[in-house]
């Protein structure tokens, strides 16, 4: 399954980051998931616990933040949200659009049992 290899990959990244930070365990993994990432959220949530077995991430909760698809219309230059599966601008009908957001598949943070959060961006 596609999502299992993604889950394994995410767990590997988090496990490594946690080890580097000297953490013994990870309790929460925060993930941003774009509507166009090609990942089925339910499948990822199902695979995640399997992927964490034997790592520092075992038993951690996966917190997913959904990122809606936003595209910029190349014709009318406005940010629009087209209907699902459509690349036609709902405002002017043009077909050429640039994806601004919605492809995200990234770990934005991890939480360890210590009250200090580990991977915080400065
Ligand atoms: Zn447009």
PDB file of C-alpha atoms and ligand atoms in Angstrom:
ATOM      1  CA  UNK A   1       0.000   0.000   0.000  1.00  0.00           C
ATOM      2  CA  UNK A   2       1.180   3.489  -0.997  1.00  0.00           C
ATOM      3  CA  UNK A   3       0.316   4.991   2.412  1.00  0.00           C
ATOM      4  CA  UNK A   4       2.320   2.384   4.315  1.00  0.00           C
ATOM      5  CA  UNK A   5       5.567   3.373   2.619  1.00  0.00           C
ATOM      6  CA  UNK A   6       4.727   7.032   3.298  1.00  0.00           C
ATOM      7  CA  UNK A   7       4.021   6.230   6.950  1.00  0.00           C
ATOM      8  CA  UNK A   8       7.313   4.315   7.229  1.00  0.00           C
ATOM      9  CA  UNK A   9       9.142   7.243   5.702  1.00  0.00           C
ATOM     10  CA  UNK A  10       7.511   9.757   8.089  1.00  0.00           C
ATOM     11  CA  UNK A  11       8.224   7.586  11.107  1.00  0.00           C
ATOM     12  CA  UNK A  12      11.850   7.259  10.042  1.00  0.00           C
ATOM     13  CA  UNK A  13      12.203  11.060   9.814  1.00  0.00           C
ATOM     14  CA  UNK A  14      10.527  11.625  13.187  1.00  0.00           C
ATOM     15  CA  UNK A  15      12.413   8.795  14.879  1.00  0.00           C
ATOM     16  CA  UNK A  16      15.722  10.208  13.685  1.00  0.00           C
ATOM     17  CA  UNK A  17      14.829  13.770  14.745  1.00  0.00           C
ATOM     18  CA  UNK A  18      13.742  12.522  18.175  1.00  0.00           C
ATOM     19  CA  UNK A  19      16.979  10.554  18.637  1.00  0.00           C
ATOM     20  CA  UNK A  20      19.045  13.557  17.646  1.00  0.00           C
ATOM     21  CA  UNK A  21      17.126  15.688  20.150  1.00  0.00           C
ATOM     22  CA  UNK A  22      17.827  13.111  22.846  1.00  0.00           C
ATOM     23  CA  UNK A  23      14.156  12.201  23.281  1.00  0.00           C
ATOM     24  CA  UNK A  24      13.184   8.761  24.511  1.00  0.00           C
ATOM     25  CA  UNK A  25       9.686   8.757  23.138  1.00  0.00           C
ATOM     26  CA  UNK A  26       7.409  10.734  20.848  1.00  0.00           C
ATOM     27  CA  UNK A  27       3.775  11.206  21.869  1.00  0.00           C
ATOM     28  CA  UNK A  28       2.384  13.366  19.059  1.00  0.00           C
ATOM     29  CA  UNK A  29       3.402  13.869  15.434  1.00  0.00           C
ATOM     30  CA  UNK A  30       2.003  16.913  13.639  1.00  0.00           C
ATOM     31  CA  UNK A  31       1.580  16.581   9.920  1.00  0.00           C
ATOM     32  CA  UNK A  32       0.347  18.929   7.209  1.00  0.00           C
ATOM     33  CA  UNK A  33      -1.473  17.086   4.489  1.00  0.00           C
ATOM     34  CA  UNK A  34      -2.486  18.803   1.270  1.00  0.00           C
ATOM     35  CA  UNK A  35      -5.661  17.985  -0.593  1.00  0.00           C
ATOM     36  CA  UNK A  36      -3.512  17.265  -3.656  1.00  0.00           C
ATOM     37  CA  UNK A  37      -0.788  15.305  -1.867  1.00  0.00           C
ATOM     38  CA  UNK A  38      -2.119  12.059  -3.285  1.00  0.00           C
ATOM     39  CA  UNK A  39      -2.364  10.576   0.197  1.00  0.00           C
ATOM     40  CA  UNK A  40      -5.591   9.155   1.584  1.00  0.00           C
ATOM     41  CA  UNK A  41      -5.790  10.435   5.151  1.00  0.00           C
ATOM     42  CA  UNK A  42      -7.742   7.459   6.490  1.00  0.00           C
ATOM     43  CA  UNK A  43      -5.274   5.012   4.976  1.00  0.00           C
ATOM     44  CA  UNK A  44      -2.344   6.941   6.406  1.00  0.00           C
ATOM     45  CA  UNK A  45      -3.946   6.998   9.854  1.00  0.00           C
ATOM     46  CA  UNK A  46      -4.478   3.258   9.578  1.00  0.00           C
ATOM     47  CA  UNK A  47      -0.886   2.559   8.534  1.00  0.00           C
ATOM     48  CA  UNK A  48       0.774   4.938  10.966  1.00  0.00           C
ATOM     49  CA  UNK A  49       0.609   2.730  14.104  1.00  0.00           C
ATOM     50  CA  UNK A  50       1.978  -0.221  12.104  1.00  0.00           C
ATOM     51  CA  UNK A  51       4.875   1.884  10.852  1.00  0.00           C
ATOM     52  CA  UNK A  52       5.813   3.035  14.354  1.00  0.00           C
ATOM     53  CA  UNK A  53       6.407  -0.443  15.761  1.00  0.00           C
ATOM     54  CA  UNK A  54       9.791  -0.740  17.388  1.00  0.00           C
ATOM     55  CA  UNK A  55      10.611   2.986  17.059  1.00  0.00           C
ATOM     56  CA  UNK A  56      10.534   5.949  19.441  1.00  0.00           C
ATOM     57  CA  UNK A  57       7.296   6.917  17.752  1.00  0.00           C
ATOM     58  CA  UNK A  58       5.444   3.777  18.830  1.00  0.00           C
ATOM     59  CA  UNK A  59       2.096   4.681  20.401  1.00  0.00           C
ATOM     60  CA  UNK A  60       2.265   8.300  19.223  1.00  0.00           C
ATOM     61  CA  UNK A  61      -0.822  10.136  18.038  1.00  0.00           C
ATOM     62  CA  UNK A  62      -0.871  11.446  14.491  1.00  0.00           C
ATOM     63  CA  UNK A  63      -2.354  14.959  14.287  1.00  0.00           C
ATOM     64  CA  UNK A  64      -3.182  15.818  10.716  1.00  0.00           C
ATOM     65  CA  UNK A  65      -3.797  19.370   9.551  1.00  0.00           C
ATOM     66  CA  UNK A  66      -5.612  19.340   6.224  1.00  0.00           C
ATOM     67  CA  UNK A  67      -4.413  21.906   3.705  1.00  0.00           C
ATOM     68  CA  UNK A  68      -7.021  22.789   1.099  1.00  0.00           C
ATOM     69  CA  UNK A  69      -6.057  23.194  -2.527  1.00  0.00           C
ATOM     70  CA  UNK A  70      -5.457  26.819  -3.492  1.00  0.00           C
ATOM     71  CA  UNK A  71      -4.372  27.721  -6.975  1.00  0.00           C
ATOM     72  CA  UNK A  72      -3.461  30.968  -8.630  1.00  0.00           C
ATOM     73  CA  UNK A  73      -5.218  31.628 -11.889  1.00  0.00           C
ATOM     74  CA  UNK A  74      -2.649  32.633 -14.494  1.00  0.00           C
ATOM     75  CA  UNK A  75      -5.282  34.552 -16.403  1.00  0.00           C
ATOM     76  CA  UNK A  76      -7.129  36.698 -13.850  1.00  0.00           C
ATOM     77  CA  UNK A  77      -4.303  36.437 -11.277  1.00  0.00           C
ATOM     78  CA  UNK A  78      -6.561  35.655  -8.364  1.00  0.00           C
ATOM     79  CA  UNK A  79      -6.217  32.872  -5.809  1.00  0.00           C
ATOM     80  CA  UNK A  80      -9.084  30.486  -6.308  1.00  0.00           C
ATOM     81  CA  UNK A  81     -10.294  27.130  -5.067  1.00  0.00           C
ATOM     82  CA  UNK A  82     -11.446  25.138  -8.067  1.00  0.00           C
ATOM     83  CA  UNK A  83     -13.958  22.323  -7.795  1.00  0.00           C
ATOM     84  CA  UNK A  84     -12.379  18.991  -6.935  1.00  0.00           C
ATOM     85  CA  UNK A  85     -10.600  17.459  -9.896  1.00  0.00           C
ATOM     86  CA  UNK A  86     -11.025  20.600 -11.970  1.00  0.00           C
ATOM     87  CA  UNK A  87      -8.306  22.926 -13.137  1.00  0.00           C
ATOM     88  CA  UNK A  88     -10.640  25.514 -14.542  1.00  0.00           C
ATOM     89  CA  UNK A  89     -10.805  28.897 -12.819  1.00  0.00           C
ATOM     90  CA  UNK A  90     -14.277  29.353 -11.275  1.00  0.00           C
ATOM     91  CA  UNK A  91     -14.029  33.118 -11.861  1.00  0.00           C
ATOM     92  CA  UNK A  92     -12.847  33.504 -15.440  1.00  0.00           C
ATOM     93  CA  UNK A  93     -12.916  29.958 -16.795  1.00  0.00           C
ATOM     94  CA  UNK A  94      -9.230  29.872 -17.756  1.00  0.00           C
ATOM     95  CA  UNK A  95      -7.489  26.511 -17.689  1.00  0.00           C
ATOM     96  CA  UNK A  96      -3.932  27.437 -16.751  1.00  0.00           C
ATOM     97  CA  UNK A  97      -3.419  27.585 -13.016  1.00  0.00           C
ATOM     98  CA  UNK A  98      -0.528  27.297 -10.617  1.00  0.00           C
ATOM     99  CA  UNK A  99      -0.824  25.300  -7.434  1.00  0.00           C
ATOM    100  CA  UNK A 100      -0.053  27.554  -4.466  1.00  0.00           C
ATOM    101  CA  UNK A 101      -0.809  25.079  -1.717  1.00  0.00           C
ATOM    102  CA  UNK A 102      -2.342  21.652  -1.358  1.00  0.00           C
ATOM    103  CA  UNK A 103       0.603  19.389  -2.145  1.00  0.00           C
ATOM    104  CA  UNK A 104       1.956  19.415   1.417  1.00  0.00           C
ATOM    105  CA  UNK A 105       3.070  16.239   3.069  1.00  0.00           C
ATOM    106  CA  UNK A 106       5.300  17.432   5.842  1.00  0.00           C
ATOM    107  CA  UNK A 107       5.984  16.891   9.483  1.00  0.00           C
ATOM    108  CA  UNK A 108       5.560  20.280  11.162  1.00  0.00           C
ATOM    109  CA  UNK A 109       6.377  19.213  14.689  1.00  0.00           C
ATOM    110  CA  UNK A 110       6.713  16.461  17.223  1.00  0.00           C
ATOM    111  CA  UNK A 111       5.841  16.348  20.906  1.00  0.00           C
ATOM    112  CA  UNK A 112       7.774  14.382  23.486  1.00  0.00           C
ATOM    113  CA  UNK A 113       6.658  13.577  27.067  1.00  0.00           C
ATOM    114  CA  UNK A 114       8.806  16.450  28.375  1.00  0.00           C
ATOM    115  CA  UNK A 115       6.713  19.696  28.436  1.00  0.00           C
ATOM    116  CA  UNK A 116       9.295  21.313  26.143  1.00  0.00           C
ATOM    117  CA  UNK A 117       8.287  20.693  22.521  1.00  0.00           C
ATOM    118  CA  UNK A 118      11.116  19.183  20.494  1.00  0.00           C
ATOM    119  CA  UNK A 119      11.116  20.218  16.844  1.00  0.00           C
ATOM    120  CA  UNK A 120       9.846  23.809  17.207  1.00  0.00           C
ATOM    121  CA  UNK A 121      10.756  26.182  14.450  1.00  0.00           C
ATOM    122  CA  UNK A 122      12.543  29.311  15.714  1.00  0.00           C
TER     123      UNK A 122
HETATM  124 ZN1  LIG B   1      -9.211  33.189 -13.467  1.00  0.00          ZN
END
